[in-house]
Amino acid sequence: MSTAMSIPSSPQATLIGSIAILLWSILALFTTQAGLVPPLLLLTLTFGVATILFFCVYLAKGEIKASWQGTPKSAIAMGGLGFFCYHFCYFYAFQHAPPVEAGLIAYLWPLLIVLMAGMTKGNYLYWTHLVGAIVAFIGTAIMLQSKAPLSDSNNIEVHWTGYAAAFACALLWSSYSVANRRYQHVPSSSVLWYCLITTILAGISHFAMETTPDTLSSSTWVAILGLGLGPVGVAFFCWDFGVKRGNLSLLGVLSYTAPALSTAWLGLFTEAELTQGQIIACLFITFGALFASFMPNKKPETKMPQT
């Protein structure tokens, strides 16, 4: 069975992909600064900003029509639904669980990328993957165990819904990133259509399910603009370009710095005080995911003839 020729990894694409990781490390900080804006409204506004940004850029470059024609509708559906579901869970998690814990759980996605990629055709799941996964999940357990007084049952119940949403984030984004590798030949300008679909879905859902606040503070609008231009704007173009054209394994390794960076920004610029348990959990998760990226020496593989 013939297959499309894969595109060789580009160091420049890998560098561009790493910019997304840096931008995503401030996603938790901006989300916290956005306050209690209903999650679907926050989705609508931030992705609306990103859509306008990408539309203006590609309109100026004269690539709107070519991008629409060159992007399979299946890719648009996957990207739009992936963006929508991931960010709804992300914003929900940060409104229903402490930000440090929610961020650390959500940043299990680099580890899950390694595990999922190891189970795809032509790849292998090594013992290092499994050991790394165990270490990272031990870190998650340490973090949850060290949290909240057991006497406050109401808070615990609310926090667990946030924790579940955060884990859904990790599962959704890792699944999307691995599946997106199939669309190597789709232009990265396709993120415009992903953002547009997300904005439409979020807007419809917001008016159907949420109450629109009367006013938003100036600091909230700054956070919304920051999210739309950075972590949910330029970052998506960088990541899309990086996972399609760059070294996915190296990007996975670099992604393991995101939990530590995200936790550091929250500790420095918010009122969240990092506990010893959170710091230990962060180290476990980061080390476990990093260890999972190491692969033992492989025996030379025999290439199978293509038909």
PDB file of C-alpha atoms in Angstrom:
ATOM      1  CA  MET A   1       0.000   0.000   0.000  1.00  0.00           C
ATOM      2  CA  SER A   2       1.522   3.326  -1.005  1.00  0.00           C
ATOM      3  CA  THR A   3       1.769   6.180   1.443  1.00  0.00           C
ATOM      4  CA  ALA A   4       2.445   9.887   1.078  1.00  0.00           C
ATOM      5  CA  MET A   5       6.081  10.802   1.427  1.00  0.00           C
ATOM      6  CA  SER A   6       6.780  12.302   4.846  1.00  0.00           C
ATOM      7  CA  ILE A   7       8.397  15.708   5.113  1.00  0.00           C
ATOM      8  CA  PRO A   8      11.936  15.714   6.621  1.00  0.00           C
ATOM      9  CA  SER A   9      12.255  17.400  10.002  1.00  0.00           C
ATOM     10  CA  SER A  10      13.427  20.996   9.876  1.00  0.00           C
ATOM     11  CA  PRO A  11      15.467  22.618  12.698  1.00  0.00           C
ATOM     12  CA  GLN A  12      13.757  25.928  11.927  1.00  0.00           C
ATOM     13  CA  ALA A  13      10.324  24.316  12.286  1.00  0.00           C
ATOM     14  CA  THR A  14      11.383  22.750  15.590  1.00  0.00           C
ATOM     15  CA  LEU A  15      12.489  26.173  16.857  1.00  0.00           C
ATOM     16  CA  ILE A  16       9.178  27.708  15.809  1.00  0.00           C
ATOM     17  CA  GLY A  17       7.332  24.876  17.558  1.00  0.00           C
ATOM     18  CA  SER A  18       9.266  25.558  20.762  1.00  0.00           C
ATOM     19  CA  ILE A  19       7.923  29.135  20.795  1.00  0.00           C
ATOM     20  CA  ALA A  20       4.465  27.636  21.339  1.00  0.00           C
ATOM     21  CA  ILE A  21       5.716  25.846  24.454  1.00  0.00           C
ATOM     22  CA  LEU A  22       6.998  29.121  25.902  1.00  0.00           C
ATOM     23  CA  LEU A  23       3.720  30.883  25.129  1.00  0.00           C
ATOM     24  CA  TRP A  24       1.665  28.039  26.608  1.00  0.00           C
ATOM     25  CA  SER A  25       3.639  28.269  29.834  1.00  0.00           C
ATOM     26  CA  ILE A  26       1.871  31.620  30.464  1.00  0.00           C
ATOM     27  CA  LEU A  27      -1.579  30.248  29.546  1.00  0.00           C
ATOM     28  CA  ALA A  28      -2.368  29.403  33.178  1.00  0.00           C
ATOM     29  CA  LEU A  29      -1.243  32.859  34.331  1.00  0.00           C
ATOM     30  CA  PHE A  30      -3.474  34.709  31.837  1.00  0.00           C
ATOM     31  CA  THR A  31      -6.375  32.340  32.516  1.00  0.00           C
ATOM     32  CA  THR A  32      -6.120  33.093  36.234  1.00  0.00           C
ATOM     33  CA  GLN A  33      -6.020  36.824  35.504  1.00  0.00           C
ATOM     34  CA  ALA A  34      -9.199  36.517  33.438  1.00  0.00           C
ATOM     35  CA  GLY A  35     -11.045  35.905  36.693  1.00  0.00           C
ATOM     36  CA  LEU A  36     -14.437  34.262  36.680  1.00  0.00           C
ATOM     37  CA  VAL A  37     -15.444  35.001  33.103  1.00  0.00           C
ATOM     38  CA  PRO A  38     -17.758  32.106  32.126  1.00  0.00           C
ATOM     39  CA  PRO A  39     -15.598  29.526  30.310  1.00  0.00           C
ATOM     40  CA  LEU A  40     -17.632  29.489  27.090  1.00  0.00           C
ATOM     41  CA  LEU A  41     -17.628  33.295  26.934  1.00  0.00           C
ATOM     42  CA  LEU A  42     -13.878  33.301  27.568  1.00  0.00           C
ATOM     43  CA  LEU A  43     -13.497  30.814  24.705  1.00  0.00           C
ATOM     44  CA  THR A  44     -15.573  33.018  22.401  1.00  0.00           C
ATOM     45  CA  LEU A  45     -13.646  36.190  23.172  1.00  0.00           C
ATOM     46  CA  THR A  46     -10.116  34.769  23.135  1.00  0.00           C
ATOM     47  CA  PHE A  47     -10.583  32.751  19.963  1.00  0.00           C
ATOM     48  CA  GLY A  48     -12.408  35.682  18.409  1.00  0.00           C
ATOM     49  CA  VAL A  49      -9.241  37.724  18.939  1.00  0.00           C
ATOM     50  CA  ALA A  50      -7.122  34.898  17.472  1.00  0.00           C
ATOM     51  CA  THR A  51      -9.441  34.544  14.461  1.00  0.00           C
ATOM     52  CA  ILE A  52      -9.251  38.262  13.678  1.00  0.00           C
ATOM     53  CA  LEU A  53      -5.455  38.156  14.051  1.00  0.00           C
ATOM     54  CA  PHE A  54      -5.024  35.239  11.644  1.00  0.00           C
ATOM     55  CA  PHE A  55      -7.594  36.575   9.181  1.00  0.00           C
ATOM     56  CA  CYS A  56      -5.789  39.921   8.931  1.00  0.00           C
ATOM     57  CA  VAL A  57      -2.386  38.237   8.508  1.00  0.00           C
ATOM     58  CA  TYR A  58      -3.469  35.814   5.784  1.00  0.00           C
ATOM     59  CA  LEU A  59      -5.647  38.392   4.050  1.00  0.00           C
ATOM     60  CA  ALA A  60      -2.611  40.662   3.797  1.00  0.00           C
ATOM     61  CA  LYS A  61      -0.581  37.713   2.426  1.00  0.00           C
ATOM     62  CA  GLY A  62      -3.346  36.834  -0.043  1.00  0.00           C
ATOM     63  CA  GLU A  63      -3.590  33.250   1.251  1.00  0.00           C
ATOM     64  CA  ILE A  64      -7.200  33.079   2.492  1.00  0.00           C
ATOM     65  CA  LYS A  65      -8.643  31.316  -0.558  1.00  0.00           C
ATOM     66  CA  ALA A  66      -5.663  28.967  -0.967  1.00  0.00           C
ATOM     67  CA  SER A  67      -5.795  28.069   2.718  1.00  0.00           C
ATOM     68  CA  TRP A  68      -9.494  27.193   2.566  1.00  0.00           C
ATOM     69  CA  GLN A  69      -9.054  25.131  -0.573  1.00  0.00           C
ATOM     70  CA  GLY A  70      -5.902  23.430   0.724  1.00  0.00           C
ATOM     71  CA  THR A  71      -7.330  22.391   4.092  1.00  0.00           C
ATOM     72  CA  PRO A  72      -9.361  19.150   4.112  1.00  0.00           C
ATOM     73  CA  LYS A  73     -12.722  19.563   5.798  1.00  0.00           C
ATOM     74  CA  SER A  74     -11.839  16.599   8.027  1.00  0.00           C
ATOM     75  CA  ALA A  75      -8.829  18.564   9.314  1.00  0.00           C
ATOM     76  CA  ILE A  76     -11.013  21.628   9.947  1.00  0.00           C
ATOM     77  CA  ALA A  77     -13.508  19.506  11.880  1.00  0.00           C
ATOM     78  CA  MET A  78     -10.788  17.831  13.942  1.00  0.00           C
ATOM     79  CA  GLY A  79      -8.956  21.080  14.638  1.00  0.00           C
ATOM     80  CA  GLY A  80     -12.069  23.075  15.479  1.00  0.00           C
ATOM     81  CA  LEU A  81     -13.511  20.429  17.805  1.00  0.00           C
ATOM     82  CA  GLY A  82     -10.099  19.762  19.341  1.00  0.00           C
ATOM     83  CA  PHE A  83      -9.493  23.446  20.121  1.00  0.00           C
ATOM     84  CA  PHE A  84     -13.029  23.917  21.440  1.00  0.00           C
ATOM     85  CA  CYS A  85     -13.130  20.872  23.720  1.00  0.00           C
ATOM     86  CA  TYR A  86      -9.588  21.330  25.039  1.00  0.00           C
ATOM     87  CA  HIS A  87      -9.965  24.982  25.976  1.00  0.00           C
ATOM     88  CA  PHE A  88     -13.432  24.590  27.440  1.00  0.00           C
ATOM     89  CA  CYS A  89     -12.021  21.914  29.765  1.00  0.00           C
ATOM     90  CA  TYR A  90      -8.962  24.074  30.481  1.00  0.00           C
ATOM     91  CA  PHE A  91     -10.914  27.209  31.434  1.00  0.00           C
ATOM     92  CA  TYR A  92     -13.411  25.134  33.422  1.00  0.00           C
ATOM     93  CA  ALA A  93     -10.588  23.411  35.312  1.00  0.00           C
ATOM     94  CA  PHE A  94      -9.007  26.708  36.362  1.00  0.00           C
ATOM     95  CA  GLN A  95     -12.339  27.980  37.653  1.00  0.00           C
ATOM     96  CA  HIS A  96     -13.112  24.825  39.646  1.00  0.00           C
ATOM     97  CA  ALA A  97      -9.707  23.803  41.008  1.00  0.00           C
ATOM     98  CA  PRO A  98      -6.641  25.607  42.399  1.00  0.00           C
ATOM     99  CA  PRO A  99      -4.602  26.915  39.418  1.00  0.00           C
ATOM    100  CA  VAL A 100      -1.305  25.236  40.332  1.00  0.00           C
ATOM    101  CA  GLU A 101      -2.879  21.785  40.619  1.00  0.00           C
ATOM    102  CA  ALA A 102      -5.038  22.255  37.517  1.00  0.00           C
ATOM    103  CA  GLY A 103      -2.014  23.374  35.520  1.00  0.00           C
ATOM    104  CA  LEU A 104       0.157  20.448  36.575  1.00  0.00           C
ATOM    105  CA  ILE A 105      -2.525  17.899  35.690  1.00  0.00           C
ATOM    106  CA  ALA A 106      -3.251  19.558  32.341  1.00  0.00           C
ATOM    107  CA  TYR A 107       0.477  19.449  31.556  1.00  0.00           C
ATOM    108  CA  LEU A 108       0.499  15.673  31.555  1.00  0.00           C
ATOM    109  CA  TRP A 109      -0.062  16.008  27.795  1.00  0.00           C
ATOM    110  CA  PRO A 110       3.653  15.824  26.824  1.00  0.00           C
ATOM    111  CA  LEU A 111       3.873  12.472  28.613  1.00  0.00           C
ATOM    112  CA  LEU A 112       0.706  11.231  26.919  1.00  0.00           C
ATOM    113  CA  ILE A 113       2.107  12.284  23.531  1.00  0.00           C
ATOM    114  CA  VAL A 114       5.127  10.060  24.157  1.00  0.00           C
ATOM    115  CA  LEU A 115       2.923   7.122  25.173  1.00  0.00           C
ATOM    116  CA  MET A 116       0.493   7.566  22.276  1.00  0.00           C
ATOM    117  CA  ALA A 117       3.241   8.091  19.717  1.00  0.00           C
ATOM    118  CA  GLY A 118       4.920   4.927  20.985  1.00  0.00           C
ATOM    119  CA  MET A 119       1.789   2.935  20.201  1.00  0.00           C
ATOM    120  CA  THR A 120       1.322   4.246  16.663  1.00  0.00           C
ATOM    121  CA  LYS A 121       2.301   2.273  13.600  1.00  0.00           C
ATOM    122  CA  GLY A 122       6.046   2.204  13.048  1.00  0.00           C
ATOM    123  CA  ASN A 123       6.852   3.227  16.629  1.00  0.00           C
ATOM    124  CA  TYR A 124       7.467   1.277  19.819  1.00  0.00           C
ATOM    125  CA  LEU A 125       6.488   1.542  23.473  1.00  0.00           C
ATOM    126  CA  TYR A 126       9.659   1.090  25.534  1.00  0.00           C
ATOM    127  CA  TRP A 127      10.120   0.364  29.215  1.00  0.00           C
ATOM    128  CA  THR A 128      11.319   3.933  29.683  1.00  0.00           C
ATOM    129  CA  HIS A 129       7.913   5.159  28.543  1.00  0.00           C
ATOM    130  CA  LEU A 130       6.161   3.079  31.193  1.00  0.00           C
ATOM    131  CA  VAL A 131       8.559   3.999  34.008  1.00  0.00           C
ATOM    132  CA  GLY A 132       8.275   7.678  33.118  1.00  0.00           C
ATOM    133  CA  ALA A 133       4.483   7.435  33.123  1.00  0.00           C
ATOM    134  CA  ILE A 134       4.482   5.809  36.566  1.00  0.00           C
ATOM    135  CA  VAL A 135       6.793   8.495  37.998  1.00  0.00           C
ATOM    136  CA  ALA A 136       4.669  11.309  36.540  1.00  0.00           C
ATOM    137  CA  PHE A 137       1.436   9.850  37.854  1.00  0.00           C
ATOM    138  CA  ILE A 138       3.021   9.378  41.292  1.00  0.00           C
ATOM    139  CA  GLY A 139       3.754  13.095  41.183  1.00  0.00           C
ATOM    140  CA  THR A 140       0.103  13.795  40.380  1.00  0.00           C
ATOM    141  CA  ALA A 141      -0.996  11.592  43.294  1.00  0.00           C
ATOM    142  CA  ILE A 142       1.393  13.404  45.675  1.00  0.00           C
ATOM    143  CA  MET A 143      -0.041  16.737  44.592  1.00  0.00           C
ATOM    144  CA  LEU A 144      -3.669  15.680  45.071  1.00  0.00           C
ATOM    145  CA  GLN A 145      -2.938  13.967  48.382  1.00  0.00           C
ATOM    146  CA  SER A 146      -1.278  17.079  49.765  1.00  0.00           C
ATOM    147  CA  LYS A 147      -4.250  19.257  48.861  1.00  0.00           C
ATOM    148  CA  ALA A 148      -7.187  20.666  50.850  1.00  0.00           C
ATOM    149  CA  PRO A 149      -8.474  19.738  54.264  1.00  0.00           C
ATOM    150  CA  LEU A 150     -10.651  16.663  54.221  1.00  0.00           C
ATOM    151  CA  SER A 151     -13.205  18.374  56.449  1.00  0.00           C
ATOM    152  CA  ASP A 152     -14.307  20.651  53.619  1.00  0.00           C
ATOM    153  CA  SER A 153     -16.243  18.118  51.583  1.00  0.00           C
ATOM    154  CA  ASN A 154     -17.947  20.719  49.382  1.00  0.00           C
ATOM    155  CA  ASN A 155     -14.655  22.210  48.227  1.00  0.00           C
ATOM    156  CA  ILE A 156     -13.201  18.773  47.591  1.00  0.00           C
ATOM    157  CA  GLU A 157     -16.146  17.838  45.386  1.00  0.00           C
ATOM    158  CA  VAL A 158     -15.791  21.027  43.350  1.00  0.00           C
ATOM    159  CA  HIS A 159     -12.033  20.559  43.083  1.00  0.00           C
ATOM    160  CA  TRP A 160     -12.417  17.028  41.756  1.00  0.00           C
ATOM    161  CA  THR A 161     -14.578  18.238  38.874  1.00  0.00           C
ATOM    162  CA  GLY A 162     -11.791  20.692  38.059  1.00  0.00           C
ATOM    163  CA  TYR A 163      -9.161  17.969  38.320  1.00  0.00           C
ATOM    164  CA  ALA A 164     -11.174  15.744  35.962  1.00  0.00           C
ATOM    165  CA  ALA A 165     -11.459  18.599  33.446  1.00  0.00           C
ATOM    166  CA  ALA A 166      -7.700  19.215  33.683  1.00  0.00           C
ATOM    167  CA  PHE A 167      -6.956  15.558  32.944  1.00  0.00           C
ATOM    168  CA  ALA A 168      -9.381  15.718  30.003  1.00  0.00           C
ATOM    169  CA  CYS A 169      -7.249  18.622  28.729  1.00  0.00           C
ATOM    170  CA  ALA A 170      -4.142  16.453  28.751  1.00  0.00           C
ATOM    171  CA  LEU A 171      -5.916  13.609  26.989  1.00  0.00           C
ATOM    172  CA  LEU A 172      -7.517  15.857  24.361  1.00  0.00           C
ATOM    173  CA  TRP A 173      -4.386  17.821  23.456  1.00  0.00           C
ATOM    174  CA  SER A 174      -2.109  14.791  23.270  1.00  0.00           C
ATOM    175  CA  SER A 175      -4.652  12.981  21.056  1.00  0.00           C
ATOM    176  CA  TYR A 176      -4.974  16.010  18.794  1.00  0.00           C
ATOM    177  CA  SER A 177      -1.208  16.519  18.493  1.00  0.00           C
ATOM    178  CA  VAL A 178      -0.555  12.895  17.522  1.00  0.00           C
ATOM    179  CA  ALA A 179      -3.510  12.783  15.104  1.00  0.00           C
ATOM    180  CA  ASN A 180      -2.446  16.093  13.516  1.00  0.00           C
ATOM    181  CA  ARG A 181       0.742  14.434  12.294  1.00  0.00           C
ATOM    182  CA  ARG A 182      -1.400  12.865   9.566  1.00  0.00           C
ATOM    183  CA  TYR A 183      -1.946  16.302   8.044  1.00  0.00           C
ATOM    184  CA  GLN A 184       1.686  17.164   7.335  1.00  0.00           C
ATOM    185  CA  HIS A 185       0.847  18.582   3.915  1.00  0.00           C
ATOM    186  CA  VAL A 186      -1.956  20.838   5.175  1.00  0.00           C
ATOM    187  CA  PRO A 187      -0.800  24.499   5.380  1.00  0.00           C
ATOM    188  CA  SER A 188      -0.372  25.868   8.898  1.00  0.00           C
ATOM    189  CA  SER A 189      -2.653  28.737   7.895  1.00  0.00           C
ATOM    190  CA  SER A 190      -5.392  26.165   8.587  1.00  0.00           C
ATOM    191  CA  VAL A 191      -5.308  27.316  12.229  1.00  0.00           C
ATOM    192  CA  LEU A 192      -7.445  30.252  11.054  1.00  0.00           C
ATOM    193  CA  TRP A 193     -10.316  27.868  10.308  1.00  0.00           C
ATOM    194  CA  TYR A 194      -9.771  25.941  13.548  1.00  0.00           C
ATOM    195  CA  CYS A 195     -10.025  29.179  15.523  1.00  0.00           C
ATOM    196  CA  LEU A 196     -13.083  30.298  13.552  1.00  0.00           C
ATOM    197  CA  ILE A 197     -14.919  27.018  14.207  1.00  0.00           C
ATOM    198  CA  THR A 198     -14.015  27.248  17.909  1.00  0.00           C
ATOM    199  CA  THR A 199     -15.316  30.826  18.121  1.00  0.00           C
ATOM    200  CA  ILE A 200     -18.628  29.892  16.486  1.00  0.00           C
ATOM    201  CA  LEU A 201     -19.155  26.783  18.632  1.00  0.00           C
ATOM    202  CA  ALA A 202     -18.237  28.638  21.827  1.00  0.00           C
ATOM    203  CA  GLY A 203     -20.456  31.618  20.968  1.00  0.00           C
ATOM    204  CA  ILE A 204     -23.508  29.462  20.295  1.00  0.00           C
ATOM    205  CA  SER A 205     -22.880  27.409  23.432  1.00  0.00           C
ATOM    206  CA  HIS A 206     -22.387  30.524  25.562  1.00  0.00           C
ATOM    207  CA  PHE A 207     -25.701  32.124  24.589  1.00  0.00           C
ATOM    208  CA  ALA A 208     -27.475  28.801  25.095  1.00  0.00           C
ATOM    209  CA  MET A 209     -25.941  27.847  28.449  1.00  0.00           C
ATOM    210  CA  GLU A 210     -24.368  30.854  30.205  1.00  0.00           C
ATOM    211  CA  THR A 211     -25.278  34.320  31.438  1.00  0.00           C
ATOM    212  CA  THR A 212     -23.289  37.182  29.948  1.00  0.00           C
ATOM    213  CA  PRO A 213     -21.707  39.433  32.630  1.00  0.00           C
ATOM    214  CA  ASP A 214     -22.807  43.072  32.573  1.00  0.00           C
ATOM    215  CA  THR A 215     -19.239  44.391  32.565  1.00  0.00           C
ATOM    216  CA  LEU A 216     -15.677  43.134  32.489  1.00  0.00           C
ATOM    217  CA  SER A 217     -12.807  44.909  34.215  1.00  0.00           C
ATOM    218  CA  SER A 218      -9.923  46.449  32.283  1.00  0.00           C
ATOM    219  CA  SER A 219      -7.510  43.863  33.702  1.00  0.00           C
ATOM    220  CA  THR A 220      -9.817  41.104  32.462  1.00  0.00           C
ATOM    221  CA  TRP A 221      -9.801  42.571  28.953  1.00  0.00           C
ATOM    222  CA  VAL A 222      -5.998  42.751  29.050  1.00  0.00           C
ATOM    223  CA  ALA A 223      -5.916  39.042  29.973  1.00  0.00           C
ATOM    224  CA  ILE A 224      -8.381  38.199  27.179  1.00  0.00           C
ATOM    225  CA  LEU A 225      -6.310  40.079  24.594  1.00  0.00           C
ATOM    226  CA  GLY A 226      -3.132  38.471  25.931  1.00  0.00           C
ATOM    227  CA  LEU A 227      -4.675  35.002  25.611  1.00  0.00           C
ATOM    228  CA  GLY A 228      -6.021  35.663  22.120  1.00  0.00           C
ATOM    229  CA  LEU A 229      -2.768  37.047  20.755  1.00  0.00           C
ATOM    230  CA  GLY A 230      -0.375  34.637  22.483  1.00  0.00           C
ATOM    231  CA  PRO A 231      -1.278  31.253  23.998  1.00  0.00           C
ATOM    232  CA  VAL A 232      -4.434  30.758  21.895  1.00  0.00           C
ATOM    233  CA  GLY A 233      -3.213  32.766  18.921  1.00  0.00           C
ATOM    234  CA  VAL A 234       0.361  32.738  17.647  1.00  0.00           C
ATOM    235  CA  ALA A 235       1.137  29.639  19.739  1.00  0.00           C
ATOM    236  CA  PHE A 236      -1.211  27.486  17.653  1.00  0.00           C
ATOM    237  CA  PHE A 237       0.437  28.448  14.383  1.00  0.00           C
ATOM    238  CA  CYS A 238       3.851  27.720  15.903  1.00  0.00           C
ATOM    239  CA  TRP A 239       2.753  24.327  17.265  1.00  0.00           C
ATOM    240  CA  ASP A 240       0.963  23.305  14.078  1.00  0.00           C
ATOM    241  CA  PHE A 241       4.029  24.165  11.997  1.00  0.00           C
ATOM    242  CA  GLY A 242       6.363  22.494  14.487  1.00  0.00           C
ATOM    243  CA  VAL A 243       4.539  19.146  14.817  1.00  0.00           C
ATOM    244  CA  LYS A 244       4.081  18.871  11.051  1.00  0.00           C
ATOM    245  CA  ARG A 245       7.548  19.954   9.897  1.00  0.00           C
ATOM    246  CA  GLY A 246       9.831  19.752  12.937  1.00  0.00           C
ATOM    247  CA  ASN A 247      11.283  17.093  15.202  1.00  0.00           C
ATOM    248  CA  LEU A 248       8.255  15.845  17.146  1.00  0.00           C
ATOM    249  CA  SER A 249      10.367  13.886  19.630  1.00  0.00           C
ATOM    250  CA  LEU A 250      12.496  16.932  20.473  1.00  0.00           C
ATOM    251  CA  LEU A 251       9.402  19.099  20.794  1.00  0.00           C
ATOM    252  CA  GLY A 252       8.019  16.506  23.183  1.00  0.00           C
ATOM    253  CA  VAL A 253      11.157  16.725  25.318  1.00  0.00           C
ATOM    254  CA  LEU A 254      11.058  20.533  25.320  1.00  0.00           C
ATOM    255  CA  SER A 255       7.383  20.391  26.319  1.00  0.00           C
ATOM    256  CA  TYR A 256       8.411  18.854  29.626  1.00  0.00           C
ATOM    257  CA  THR A 257       9.685  22.263  30.742  1.00  0.00           C
ATOM    258  CA  ALA A 258       6.155  23.679  30.479  1.00  0.00           C
ATOM    259  CA  PRO A 259       4.815  22.393  33.842  1.00  0.00           C
ATOM    260  CA  ALA A 260       7.746  23.876  35.744  1.00  0.00           C
ATOM    261  CA  LEU A 261       7.576  27.183  33.858  1.00  0.00           C
ATOM    262  CA  SER A 262       3.810  27.446  34.250  1.00  0.00           C
ATOM    263  CA  THR A 263       4.017  26.731  37.976  1.00  0.00           C
ATOM    264  CA  ALA A 264       6.832  29.272  38.369  1.00  0.00           C
ATOM    265  CA  TRP A 265       4.813  32.052  36.644  1.00  0.00           C
ATOM    266  CA  LEU A 266       1.839  31.342  38.922  1.00  0.00           C
ATOM    267  CA  GLY A 267       4.052  31.452  41.997  1.00  0.00           C
ATOM    268  CA  LEU A 268       5.729  34.700  40.929  1.00  0.00           C
ATOM    269  CA  PHE A 269       2.801  36.721  39.577  1.00  0.00           C
ATOM    270  CA  THR A 270      -0.275  35.519  41.480  1.00  0.00           C
ATOM    271  CA  GLU A 271      -1.232  35.090  45.104  1.00  0.00           C
ATOM    272  CA  ALA A 272      -0.822  31.325  44.827  1.00  0.00           C
ATOM    273  CA  GLU A 273       1.722  30.102  47.359  1.00  0.00           C
ATOM    274  CA  LEU A 274       3.646  27.034  46.275  1.00  0.00           C
ATOM    275  CA  THR A 275       3.666  24.289  48.867  1.00  0.00           C
ATOM    276  CA  GLN A 276       6.355  21.673  49.328  1.00  0.00           C
ATOM    277  CA  GLY A 277       3.969  19.033  47.955  1.00  0.00           C
ATOM    278  CA  GLN A 278       3.336  21.073  44.801  1.00  0.00           C
ATOM    279  CA  ILE A 279       7.040  21.598  44.180  1.00  0.00           C
ATOM    280  CA  ILE A 280       7.769  17.887  44.668  1.00  0.00           C
ATOM    281  CA  ALA A 281       4.852  16.993  42.387  1.00  0.00           C
ATOM    282  CA  CYS A 282       6.120  19.389  39.721  1.00  0.00           C
ATOM    283  CA  LEU A 283       9.561  17.775  39.837  1.00  0.00           C
ATOM    284  CA  PHE A 284       8.063  14.262  39.640  1.00  0.00           C
ATOM    285  CA  ILE A 285       5.851  15.122  36.671  1.00  0.00           C
ATOM    286  CA  THR A 286       8.622  16.916  34.791  1.00  0.00           C
ATOM    287  CA  PHE A 287      11.234  14.212  35.483  1.00  0.00           C
ATOM    288  CA  GLY A 288       8.811  11.388  34.673  1.00  0.00           C
ATOM    289  CA  ALA A 289       7.851  12.894  31.348  1.00  0.00           C
ATOM    290  CA  LEU A 290      11.484  13.649  30.509  1.00  0.00           C
ATOM    291  CA  PHE A 291      12.553  10.092  31.409  1.00  0.00           C
ATOM    292  CA  ALA A 292       9.785   8.739  29.186  1.00  0.00           C
ATOM    293  CA  SER A 293      11.382  10.495  26.210  1.00  0.00           C
ATOM    294  CA  PHE A 294      14.595   8.473  26.532  1.00  0.00           C
ATOM    295  CA  MET A 295      14.711   5.423  24.300  1.00  0.00           C
ATOM    296  CA  PRO A 296      17.076   2.495  24.746  1.00  0.00           C
ATOM    297  CA  ASN A 297      19.334   1.518  21.894  1.00  0.00           C
ATOM    298  CA  LYS A 298      17.350  -0.151  19.162  1.00  0.00           C
ATOM    299  CA  LYS A 299      18.430  -3.010  16.994  1.00  0.00           C
ATOM    300  CA  PRO A 300      18.732  -2.192  13.314  1.00  0.00           C
ATOM    301  CA  GLU A 301      15.350  -2.491  11.710  1.00  0.00           C
ATOM    302  CA  THR A 302      14.681  -4.391   8.518  1.00  0.00           C
ATOM    303  CA  LYS A 303      12.752  -2.253   6.088  1.00  0.00           C
ATOM    304  CA  MET A 304       9.621  -3.857   4.755  1.00  0.00           C
ATOM    305  CA  PRO A 305       9.064  -3.603   1.027  1.00  0.00           C
ATOM    306  CA  GLN A 306       6.315  -1.166   0.033  1.00  0.00           C
ATOM    307  CA  THR A 307       3.626  -2.199  -2.373  1.00  0.00           C
TER     308      THR A 307
END
